């Protein structure tokens, strides 16, 4: 990661949260990569959850064949 993109930030977390994040790391993976992956997965989960809710509420209209 280029230095101009990287900033050192301190994010206080409890020991159990740090341990959980540490366990998600793949060998050689940075915590930046772990967090990026978590954010990507959460955004995808939210997208599917929102789409599912809209389908249940009838906001989608089917295609005419």
XYZ file of N, CA, C and O in Angstrom:
260
model
N 0.856 -1.169 0.000
C 0.000 0.000 0.000
C 0.901 1.230 0.000
O 1.773 1.350 0.848
N 0.672 2.156 -0.941
C 1.491 3.371 -0.972
C 1.356 4.171 0.319
O 0.282 4.239 0.911
N 2.461 4.777 0.738
C 2.452 5.532 2.000
C 1.452 6.668 2.003
O 0.887 6.990 3.038
N 1.226 7.327 0.847
C 0.296 8.446 0.832
C -1.146 7.991 1.088
O -1.978 8.785 1.487
N -1.441 6.715 0.856
C -2.778 6.195 1.107
C -2.931 5.691 2.536
O -4.032 5.501 3.002
N -1.826 5.451 3.189
C -1.859 4.833 4.511
C -1.721 5.886 5.605
O -0.849 6.738 5.546
N -2.588 5.809 6.570
C -2.494 6.693 7.724
C -2.540 5.824 8.978
O -3.266 4.838 9.031
N -1.755 6.183 9.936
C -1.767 5.444 11.189
C -2.903 5.976 12.043
O -2.955 7.152 12.357
N -3.825 5.096 12.376
C -4.970 5.461 13.214
C -5.033 4.472 14.364
O -4.692 3.310 14.224
N -5.471 4.943 15.481
C -5.669 4.066 16.630
C -7.162 3.880 16.813
O -7.905 4.845 16.927
N -7.566 2.634 16.802
C -8.966 2.306 16.995
C -9.057 1.442 18.246
O -8.638 0.283 18.228
N -9.569 1.999 19.339
C -9.644 1.207 20.559
C -10.672 0.079 20.425
O -11.799 0.312 20.000
N -10.251 -1.128 20.723
C -11.144 -2.286 20.726
C -10.841 -3.120 21.963
O -9.726 -3.092 22.487
N -11.840 -3.849 22.420
C -11.610 -4.706 23.576
C -10.791 -5.917 23.130
O -10.726 -6.245 21.943
N -10.120 -6.556 24.062
C -9.256 -7.683 23.715
C -9.963 -8.797 22.924
O -9.382 -9.361 22.001
N -11.203 -9.088 23.247
C -11.903 -10.164 22.530
C -12.169 -9.791 21.073
O -12.108 -10.647 20.185
N -12.434 -8.507 20.813
C -12.635 -8.049 19.435
C -11.334 -8.130 18.663
O -11.306 -8.594 17.512
N -10.238 -7.712 19.282
C -8.931 -7.793 18.622
C -8.608 -9.244 18.289
O -8.154 -9.550 17.190
N -8.864 -10.141 19.221
C -8.585 -11.561 19.012
C -9.420 -12.115 17.861
O -8.915 -12.866 17.018
N -10.686 -11.725 17.798
C -11.551 -12.185 16.702
C -11.032 -11.699 15.358
O -10.999 -12.462 14.382
N -10.629 -10.437 15.288
C -10.075 -9.898 14.041
C -8.765 -10.585 13.693
O -8.510 -10.914 12.532
N -7.947 -10.833 14.682
C -6.665 -11.511 14.471
C -6.886 -12.910 13.905
O -6.161 -13.362 13.020
N -7.896 -13.597 14.393
C -8.191 -14.949 13.920
C -8.681 -14.960 12.472
O -8.567 -15.979 11.791
N -9.221 -13.845 11.995
C -9.687 -13.748 10.605
C -8.540 -13.559 9.618
O -8.695 -13.794 8.422
N -7.383 -13.126 10.123
C -6.237 -12.862 9.249
C -5.737 -14.128 8.588
O -5.635 -15.169 9.210
N -5.413 -13.975 7.310
C -4.727 -15.056 6.604
C -3.231 -14.808 6.780
O -2.826 -13.678 7.080
N -2.393 -15.819 6.610
C -0.952 -15.609 6.783
C -0.442 -14.450 5.911
O -0.730 -14.381 4.718
N 0.235 -13.510 6.550
C 0.799 -12.362 5.851
C -0.181 -11.239 5.572
O 0.194 -10.190 5.049
N -1.443 -11.415 5.905
C -2.455 -10.391 5.643
C -2.376 -9.293 6.687
O -2.183 -9.547 7.868
N -2.534 -8.058 6.256
C -2.518 -6.915 7.169
C -3.900 -6.721 7.788
O -4.904 -7.210 7.253
N -3.945 -5.982 8.885
C -5.243 -5.653 9.470
C -6.026 -4.745 8.535
O -7.257 -4.800 8.496
N -5.342 -3.927 7.735
C -6.025 -3.101 6.740
C -6.799 -3.992 5.779
O -7.971 -3.728 5.478
N -6.176 -5.060 5.301
C -6.839 -5.978 4.375
C -8.002 -6.704 5.054
O -9.054 -6.913 4.439
N -7.816 -7.076 6.318
C -8.891 -7.742 7.061
C -10.096 -6.813 7.170
O -11.235 -7.219 6.907
N -9.850 -5.562 7.522
C -10.951 -4.600 7.678
C -11.621 -4.334 6.342
O -12.854 -4.287 6.249
N -10.837 -4.164 5.271
C -11.424 -3.952 3.940
C -12.326 -5.108 3.552
O -13.428 -4.909 3.022
N -11.879 -6.331 3.807
C -12.676 -7.511 3.480
C -13.963 -7.538 4.299
O -15.042 -7.853 3.786
N -13.865 -7.190 5.579
C -15.048 -7.159 6.434
C -16.052 -6.121 5.933
O -17.259 -6.386 5.895
N -15.559 -4.937 5.539
C -16.437 -3.879 5.042
C -17.111 -4.316 3.746
O -18.320 -4.128 3.563
N -16.343 -4.915 2.846
C -16.900 -5.389 1.575
C -18.002 -6.412 1.814
O -19.081 -6.336 1.212
N -17.747 -7.361 2.702
C -18.740 -8.395 2.997
C -19.984 -7.801 3.651
O -21.108 -8.223 3.358
N -19.802 -6.829 4.534
C -20.951 -6.203 5.196
C -21.788 -5.412 4.200
O -23.021 -5.457 4.242
N -21.145 -4.692 3.301
C -21.891 -3.944 2.282
C -22.700 -4.889 1.413
O -23.852 -4.620 1.070
N -22.101 -6.012 1.041
C -22.811 -7.004 0.226
C -23.990 -7.587 1.006
O -25.086 -7.743 0.467
N -23.778 -7.882 2.280
C -24.857 -8.418 3.113
C -26.008 -7.421 3.207
O -27.176 -7.780 3.082
N -25.670 -6.134 3.387
C -26.700 -5.107 3.471
C -27.471 -4.983 2.161
O -28.693 -4.809 2.169
N -26.764 -5.083 1.031
C -27.412 -5.007 -0.272
C -28.437 -6.128 -0.421
O -29.584 -5.893 -0.819
N -28.029 -7.354 -0.094
C -28.950 -8.482 -0.205
C -30.107 -8.363 0.781
O -31.248 -8.685 0.448
N -29.816 -7.879 1.982
C -30.869 -7.700 2.976
C -31.876 -6.656 2.500
O -33.092 -6.848 2.619
N -31.397 -5.546 1.953
C -32.283 -4.497 1.438
C -33.119 -5.005 0.262
O -34.325 -4.738 0.181
N -32.496 -5.745 -0.650
C -33.220 -6.290 -1.799
C -34.287 -7.278 -1.334
O -35.424 -7.258 -1.830
N -33.936 -8.122 -0.373
C -34.892 -9.089 0.152
C -36.078 -8.384 0.809
O -37.234 -8.759 0.595
N -35.791 -7.338 1.583
C -36.865 -6.575 2.240
C -37.775 -5.940 1.199
O -39.000 -5.989 1.304
N -37.188 -5.352 0.157
C -37.985 -4.711 -0.893
C -38.842 -5.739 -1.627
O -39.989 -5.456 -1.979
N -38.304 -6.935 -1.849
C -39.100 -7.981 -2.495
C -40.276 -8.382 -1.604
O -41.398 -8.534 -2.082
N -40.023 -8.546 -0.312
C -41.099 -8.923 0.615
C -42.173 -7.845 0.689
O -43.349 -8.147 0.840
N -41.758 -6.577 0.583
C -42.705 -5.469 0.673
C -43.375 -5.162 -0.662
O -44.204 -4.264 -0.747
N -42.998 -5.888 -1.714
C -43.644 -5.702 -3.006
C -43.140 -4.520 -3.803
O -43.861 -4.000 -4.665
N -41.917 -4.067 -3.573
C -41.376 -2.918 -4.294
C -40.794 -3.282 -5.655
O -40.489 -2.404 -6.438
N -40.626 -4.573 -5.929
C -40.102 -5.001 -7.220
C -41.268 -5.410 -8.113
O -42.236 -5.999 -7.657
N -41.144 -5.103 -9.379
C -42.164 -5.491 -10.349
C -41.522 -6.498 -11.286
O -40.415 -6.283 -11.784
N -42.229 -7.582 -11.562
C -41.692 -8.615 -12.432
C -41.601 -8.143 -13.879
O -42.337 -7.234 -14.305
N -40.715 -8.766 -14.638
C -40.574 -8.478 -16.065
C -41.721 -9.111 -16.834
O -42.149 -10.211 -16.544
N -42.179 -8.413 -17.862
C -43.180 -8.997 -18.753
C -42.447 -9.739 -19.839
O -41.485 -9.252 -20.412
N -42.913 -10.945 -20.144
C -42.262 -11.748 -21.181
C -42.927 -11.549 -22.507
O -44.010 -11.208 -22.675
